[in-house]
Structures are given as structure tokens and as C-alpha cells.
Tab-separated table of N, CA and C in Angstrom:
chain	number	residue	atom	x	y	z
A	119	LEU	N	-11.716	0.152	-2.660
A	119	LEU	CA	-10.996	0.599	-1.518
A	119	LEU	C	-11.270	1.932	-1.107
A	120	GLN	N	-11.879	2.764	-1.971
A	120	GLN	CA	-12.109	4.155	-1.645
A	120	GLN	C	-12.939	4.316	-0.463
A	121	GLU	N	-14.051	3.487	-0.388
A	121	GLU	CA	-15.004	3.592	0.786
A	121	GLU	C	-14.194	3.212	2.120
A	122	ALA	N	-13.138	2.650	2.196
A	122	ALA	CA	-12.419	1.951	3.285
A	122	ALA	C	-11.304	2.934	3.863
A	123	ASN	N	-11.395	4.273	3.449
A	123	ASN	CA	-10.249	5.101	3.887
A	123	ASN	C	-9.969	5.213	5.230
A	124	CYS	N	-11.050	5.071	6.187
A	124	CYS	CA	-10.960	5.072	7.539
A	124	CYS	C	-10.031	3.909	8.059
A	125	GLY	N	-10.426	2.782	7.783
A	125	GLY	CA	-9.723	1.509	8.090
A	125	GLY	C	-8.220	1.569	7.459
A	126	LEU	N	-8.021	1.940	6.275
A	126	LEU	CA	-6.750	2.182	5.739
A	126	LEU	C	-5.814	3.190	6.466
A	127	ASP	N	-6.378	4.170	7.010
A	127	ASP	CA	-5.824	5.090	7.681
A	127	ASP	C	-5.361	4.786	9.018
A	128	LYS	N	-6.290	4.057	9.720
A	128	LYS	CA	-6.061	3.401	11.115
A	128	LYS	C	-4.974	2.377	10.978
A	129	ARG	N	-4.730	1.782	9.936
A	129	ARG	CA	-3.556	0.822	9.763
A	129	ARG	C	-2.459	1.253	9.153
A	130	HIS	N	-2.343	2.564	8.804
A	130	HIS	CA	-1.221	3.214	8.244
A	130	HIS	C	-1.060	2.673	6.882
A	131	VAL	N	-1.957	2.325	6.049
A	131	VAL	CA	-1.860	1.778	4.693
A	131	VAL	C	-1.776	2.904	3.719
A	132	THR	N	-0.999	2.847	2.722
A	132	THR	CA	-1.051	3.808	1.590
A	132	THR	C	-1.347	2.753	0.389
A	133	VAL	N	-2.305	3.440	-0.285
A	133	VAL	CA	-2.637	2.784	-1.609
A	133	VAL	C	-1.989	3.405	-2.764
A	134	VAL	N	-1.257	2.660	-3.571
A	134	VAL	CA	-0.593	3.088	-4.739
A	134	VAL	C	-1.261	2.259	-6.003
A	135	GLU	N	-2.086	3.066	-6.688
A	135	GLU	CA	-2.679	2.597	-7.974
A	135	GLU	C	-1.843	2.630	-9.032
A	136	LEU	N	-1.686	1.631	-9.867
A	136	LEU	CA	-1.180	1.655	-11.137
A	136	LEU	C	-2.202	0.868	-12.211
A	137	ILE	N	-2.567	1.785	-13.057
A	137	ILE	CA	-3.528	1.200	-13.907
A	137	ILE	C	-3.280	1.369	-15.433
A	138	GLY	N	-3.641	0.590	-16.214
A	138	GLY	CA	-3.359	0.523	-17.778
A	138	GLY	C	-2.076	0.164	-18.196
A	139	GLU	N	-1.908	0.543	-19.537
A	139	GLU	CA	-0.716	0.132	-20.166
A	139	GLU	C	-0.087	1.324	-20.870
A	140	PRO	N	1.252	1.508	-21.063
A	140	PRO	CA	1.789	2.452	-21.928
A	140	PRO	C	1.148	2.683	-23.228
A	141	PRO	N	0.992	3.699	-23.874
A	141	PRO	CA	1.212	5.058	-23.101
A	141	PRO	C	0.242	5.648	-22.300
A	142	ARG	N	-0.891	4.945	-22.076
A	142	ARG	CA	-1.708	5.396	-21.099
A	142	ARG	C	-1.875	4.899	-19.549
A	143	ASP	N	-0.861	4.412	-19.345
A	143	ASP	CA	-0.644	4.049	-17.795
A	143	ASP	C	-0.724	5.110	-16.861
A	144	VAL	N	-1.358	5.085	-15.743
A	144	VAL	CA	-1.507	6.003	-14.845
A	144	VAL	C	-1.028	5.441	-13.507
A	145	GLY	N	-0.418	6.177	-12.574
A	145	GLY	CA	-0.035	5.927	-11.334
A	145	GLY	C	-0.389	6.905	-10.517
A	146	ARG	N	-0.993	6.719	-9.277
A	146	ARG	CA	-1.228	7.657	-8.371
A	146	ARG	C	-1.293	7.224	-6.837
A	147	ILE	N	-1.002	8.026	-5.873
A	147	ILE	CA	-1.184	7.872	-4.541
A	147	ILE	C	-2.126	8.874	-4.150
A	148	LYS	N	-3.446	8.527	-3.565
A	148	LYS	CA	-4.529	9.306	-3.463
A	148	LYS	C	-4.497	10.183	-4.619
A	149	HIS	N	-4.559	11.495	-4.356
A	149	HIS	CA	-4.931	12.418	-5.578
A	149	HIS	C	-3.487	12.922	-6.306
A	150	GLN	N	-2.398	12.173	-5.770
A	150	GLN	CA	-1.162	12.656	-6.444
A	150	GLN	C	-0.633	11.737	-7.697
A	151	HIS	N	-0.414	12.214	-8.687
A	151	HIS	CA	-0.049	11.440	-9.908
A	151	HIS	C	1.312	11.101	-9.866
A	152	LEU	N	1.677	10.017	-10.166
A	152	LEU	CA	3.134	9.510	-10.171
A	152	LEU	C	3.598	9.571	-11.837
A	153	SER	N	4.983	9.818	-11.766
A	153	SER	CA	5.553	9.753	-13.175
A	153	SER	C	5.650	8.523	-13.888
A	154	THR	N	5.656	8.644	-15.094
A	154	THR	CA	5.690	7.506	-15.935
A	154	THR	C	7.007	6.435	-15.598
A	155	GLU	N	8.047	7.127	-15.205
A	155	GLU	CA	9.133	6.491	-14.813
A	155	GLU	C	9.094	5.600	-13.360
A	156	LEU	N	8.368	6.335	-12.431
A	156	LEU	CA	8.119	5.950	-11.221
A	156	LEU	C	7.135	4.529	-11.543
A	157	VAL	N	6.115	4.707	-12.214
A	157	VAL	CA	5.119	3.666	-12.269
A	157	VAL	C	5.947	2.457	-12.849
A	158	GLU	N	6.831	2.609	-13.912
A	158	GLU	CA	7.556	1.543	-14.461
A	158	GLU	C	8.547	0.962	-13.413
A	159	GLN	N	9.183	1.728	-12.551
A	159	GLN	CA	10.081	1.326	-11.526
A	159	GLN	C	9.276	0.254	-10.444
A	160	ILE	N	8.067	0.795	-10.166
A	160	ILE	CA	7.208	-0.017	-9.293
A	160	ILE	C	6.909	-1.059	-9.752
A	161	ARG	N	6.495	-1.124	-11.058
A	161	ARG	CA	6.025	-2.444	-11.755
A	161	ARG	C	7.109	-3.403	-11.720
A	162	GLN	N	8.365	-2.930	-12.120
A	162	GLN	CA	9.536	-3.905	-12.098
A	162	GLN	C	9.970	-4.463	-10.762
A	163	ALA	N	9.969	-3.465	-9.944
A	163	ALA	CA	10.504	-3.993	-8.524
A	163	ALA	C	9.606	-4.968	-7.942
A	164	PHE	N	8.210	-4.979	-8.102
A	164	PHE	CA	7.239	-5.851	-7.551
A	164	PHE	C	6.759	-7.033	-8.705
A	165	ARG	N	7.421	-6.992	-9.788
A	165	ARG	CA	6.996	-7.834	-10.899
A	165	ARG	C	5.591	-7.801	-11.246
A	166	LEU	N	4.951	-6.686	-11.519
A	166	LEU	CA	3.664	-6.537	-11.805
A	166	LEU	C	3.386	-6.652	-13.081
A	167	SER	N	2.477	-7.404	-13.416
A	167	SER	CA	1.869	-7.334	-14.926
A	167	SER	C	0.983	-6.175	-15.277
A	168	ARG	N	1.056	-5.691	-16.434
A	168	ARG	CA	0.263	-4.636	-16.825
A	168	ARG	C	-1.073	-5.157	-17.244
A	169	SER	N	-1.227	-6.562	-17.488
A	169	SER	CA	-2.497	-6.985	-18.091
A	169	SER	C	-3.265	-7.964	-17.042
A	170	ARG	N	-2.876	-8.046	-15.897
A	170	ARG	CA	-3.638	-8.788	-14.634
A	170	ARG	C	-3.722	-7.972	-13.549
A	171	PHE	N	-4.784	-8.126	-12.839
A	171	PHE	CA	-5.238	-7.558	-11.739
A	171	PHE	C	-4.080	-8.162	-10.483
A	172	SER	N	-3.699	-7.174	-9.668
A	172	SER	CA	-3.009	-7.569	-8.544
A	172	SER	C	-3.153	-6.520	-7.321
A	173	ILE	N	-3.171	-7.077	-6.102
A	173	ILE	CA	-3.011	-6.359	-5.081
A	173	ILE	C	-1.783	-6.958	-4.267
A	174	ILE	N	-0.893	-6.086	-3.816
A	174	ILE	CA	0.252	-6.708	-3.049
A	174	ILE	C	0.259	-5.697	-1.678
A	175	LEU	N	0.502	-6.439	-0.578
A	175	LEU	CA	0.587	-5.834	0.586
A	175	LEU	C	2.070	-5.930	0.817
A	176	VAL	N	2.550	-4.641	1.097
A	176	VAL	CA	4.084	-4.449	1.451
A	176	VAL	C	4.229	-3.768	2.736
A	177	ASP	N	5.356	-4.435	3.583
A	177	ASP	CA	5.207	-4.128	4.854
A	177	ASP	C	6.008	-2.761	4.993
A	178	LYS	N	6.325	-2.291	6.025
A	178	LYS	CA	7.067	-0.967	6.307
A	178	LYS	C	8.675	-1.096	6.088
A	179	LEU	N	9.074	-2.305	5.795
A	179	LEU	CA	10.318	-2.377	5.301
A	179	LEU	C	10.587	-2.584	3.886
A	180	GLY	N	9.339	-2.484	3.137
A	180	GLY	CA	9.292	-2.858	1.767
A	180	GLY	C	9.356	-4.083	1.265
A	181	LEU	N	8.795	-5.090	2.176
A	181	LEU	CA	8.938	-6.574	1.784
A	181	LEU	C	7.527	-6.824	1.401
A	182	ASP	N	7.448	-7.662	0.386
A	182	ASP	CA	6.282	-8.126	-0.357
A	182	ASP	C	5.716	-9.261	0.624
A	183	ARG	N	4.560	-9.025	1.349
A	183	ARG	CA	4.029	-9.880	2.139
A	183	ARG	C	2.818	-10.748	1.973
A	184	GLU	N	2.110	-10.117	0.935
A	184	GLU	CA	0.883	-11.068	0.384
A	184	GLU	C	0.492	-10.333	-0.922
A	185	ARG	N	-0.007	-11.394	-1.805
A	185	ARG	CA	-0.221	-11.003	-3.001
A	185	ARG	C	-1.910	-11.705	-3.388
A	186	TYR	N	-2.600	-10.673	-4.061
A	186	TYR	CA	-3.985	-11.230	-4.396
A	186	TYR	C	-4.106	-11.040	-5.924
A	187	ILE	N	-4.539	-11.970	-6.612
A	187	ILE	CA	-4.761	-11.932	-8.071
A	187	ILE	C	-6.102	-11.714	-8.462
A	188	TYR	N	-6.979	-11.333	-7.599
A	188	TYR	CA	-8.434	-11.107	-7.774
A	188	TYR	C	-8.835	-10.060	-6.733
A	189	PRO	N	-9.743	-9.403	-6.890
A	189	PRO	CA	-10.423	-8.299	-6.098
A	189	PRO	C	-10.774	-9.011	-4.848
A	190	VAL	N	-10.613	-8.389	-3.593
A	190	VAL	CA	-10.903	-8.776	-2.333
A	190	VAL	C	-11.644	-7.658	-1.610
A	191	THR	N	-12.289	-7.936	-0.633
A	191	THR	CA	-12.912	-6.828	0.040
A	191	THR	C	-12.069	-6.194	0.985
A	192	PRO	N	-12.340	-4.825	1.545
A	192	PRO	CA	-11.609	-4.302	2.474
A	192	PRO	C	-11.401	-5.212	3.758
A	193	GLU	N	-12.468	-5.830	4.060
A	193	GLU	CA	-12.434	-6.573	5.448
A	193	GLU	C	-11.346	-7.728	5.300
A	194	GLU	N	-11.198	-8.352	4.106
A	194	GLU	CA	-10.305	-9.428	3.886
A	194	GLU	C	-8.948	-8.838	4.109
A	195	LEU	N	-8.692	-7.784	3.319
A	195	LEU	CA	-7.338	-7.056	3.649
A	195	LEU	C	-7.083	-6.691	5.041
A	196	PHE	N	-8.108	-6.186	5.643
A	196	PHE	CA	-8.058	-5.709	7.045
A	196	PHE	C	-7.569	-7.009	8.028
A	197	THR	N	-8.371	-8.076	7.685
A	197	THR	CA	-8.059	-9.198	8.449
A	197	THR	C	-6.605	-9.596	8.317
A	198	TYR	N	-6.066	-9.779	7.217
A	198	TYR	CA	-4.686	-10.202	6.910
A	198	TYR	C	-3.762	-9.138	7.678
A	199	ILE	N	-3.970	-8.017	7.332
A	199	ILE	CA	-3.126	-7.034	8.047
A	199	ILE	C	-3.075	-7.070	9.552
A	200	ASP	N	-4.456	-7.075	10.187
A	200	ASP	CA	-4.450	-7.102	11.642
A	200	ASP	C	-3.807	-8.314	12.135
A	201	ASN	N	-3.844	-9.455	11.433
A	201	ASN	CA	-3.336	-10.794	11.925
A	201	ASN	C	-2.030	-10.943	11.721
A	202	TYR	N	-1.336	-10.343	10.676
A	202	TYR	CA	-0.018	-10.792	10.206
A	202	TYR	C	0.942	-9.716	10.124
A	203	MET	N	0.396	-8.471	10.057
A	203	MET	CA	1.538	-7.155	9.745
A	203	MET	C	1.443	-6.203	10.839
A	204	LEU	N	0.651	-6.276	11.821
A	204	LEU	CA	0.695	-5.141	12.805
A	204	LEU	C	1.607	-5.620	14.022
A	205	GLU	N	2.209	-4.789	14.702
A	205	GLU	CA	3.045	-4.914	15.833
A	205	GLU	C	2.512	-3.975	16.880
A	206	GLY	N	2.862	-4.456	18.131
A	206	GLY	CA	2.980	-3.468	19.282
A	206	GLY	C	1.362	-2.942	19.546
A	207	GLN	N	1.447	-1.544	19.491
A	207	GLN	CA	0.378	-0.882	19.881
A	207	GLN	C	-0.767	-1.018	18.715
A	208	ASP	N	-0.153	-1.002	17.548
A	208	ASP	CA	-1.108	-1.184	16.435
A	208	ASP	C	-1.874	-2.432	16.367
A	209	SER	N	-1.481	-3.370	17.062
A	209	SER	CA	-2.269	-4.800	17.196
A	209	SER	C	-3.457	-4.500	17.951
A	210	GLN	N	-3.813	-3.365	18.705
A	210	GLN	CA	-5.021	-3.120	19.367
A	210	GLN	C	-6.118	-3.059	18.268
A	211	LEU	N	-5.960	-2.955	16.933
A	211	LEU	CA	-6.928	-2.965	16.055
A	211	LEU	C	-7.663	-4.109	15.901
A	212	ASN	N	-7.166	-5.250	16.431
A	212	ASN	CA	-7.770	-6.569	16.461
A	212	ASN	C	-9.002	-6.768	17.498
A	213	SER	N	-9.208	-5.663	18.199
A	213	SER	CA	-10.297	-5.447	19.057
A	213	SER	C	-11.680	-5.503	18.371
A	214	PRO	N	-12.746	-6.042	19.018
A	214	PRO	CA	-13.928	-6.060	18.233
A	214	PRO	C	-14.464	-4.924	17.731
A	215	ASP	N	-14.198	-3.469	18.050
A	215	ASP	CA	-14.698	-2.571	17.768
A	215	ASP	C	-13.625	-1.817	16.784
A	216	SER	N	-12.634	-2.481	16.265
A	216	SER	CA	-11.564	-2.032	15.502
A	216	SER	C	-11.944	-1.536	14.154
A	217	ASN	N	-13.259	-1.876	13.642
A	217	ASN	CA	-13.648	-1.369	12.306
A	217	ASN	C	-14.395	-0.302	12.511
A	218	ALA	N	-14.591	0.195	13.629
A	218	ALA	CA	-15.440	1.463	14.070
A	218	ALA	C	-14.706	2.775	13.636
A	219	CYS	N	-15.330	3.465	12.652
A	219	CYS	CA	-14.643	4.831	12.380
A	219	CYS	C	-15.403	5.856	12.823
A	220	GLU	N	-14.890	6.813	13.298
A	220	GLU	CA	-15.532	7.982	13.617
A	220	GLU	C	-15.563	9.205	12.802
């Protein structure tokens, strides 16, 4: 997803990465590291396994909208977000040139 920063920013998406198992688990948002306690709270709140891959799309209200248990392309994520999670002016991202980043 690192190469997809423009598309993520356009869709107001924040990526929270949780990697590893205690005592070597790491959490971060962009370049900001998260505390061990916060990593554990996020894992518990969204019932995330430490041993399995997961992507969870959470809406602005904090609701779990979609889960993937395998890696997906940024385009797959963007399609889901554009079709099911955007409202109002944000839905203009569905236009043919929506993936164009300047």
C-alpha cells in the first residue's frame, strides 16, 4: 500500500499497521509508532489474530465494513471504498480519472 499513498489520501484513508507478536509486535500509523498497549487494544477491539494476515476497512464511525484475509491490490481496496463507503462529494472519486494523482 505504500505505493498507493495518493489514492489513500484522496479517500481519506489512514493505514494502521500491526505487525508481529509480543514482545516484538509493532504498530504504526505512517511513521508514528504506537504503544504496545494501543496495539493490543486495537487487536482486541477488532478481534485481530497475531498469526494471520488481515485487512479491515473501518468507516468514519469506527464500524468494521469489510475484511480481507489475504493481500489485495490497492485497486481492489479503492473499488470497494468508492462503491460502498464514500458519500456525497467524496463519491466523485468514481469518475474515470479518479485514480489519477498529481
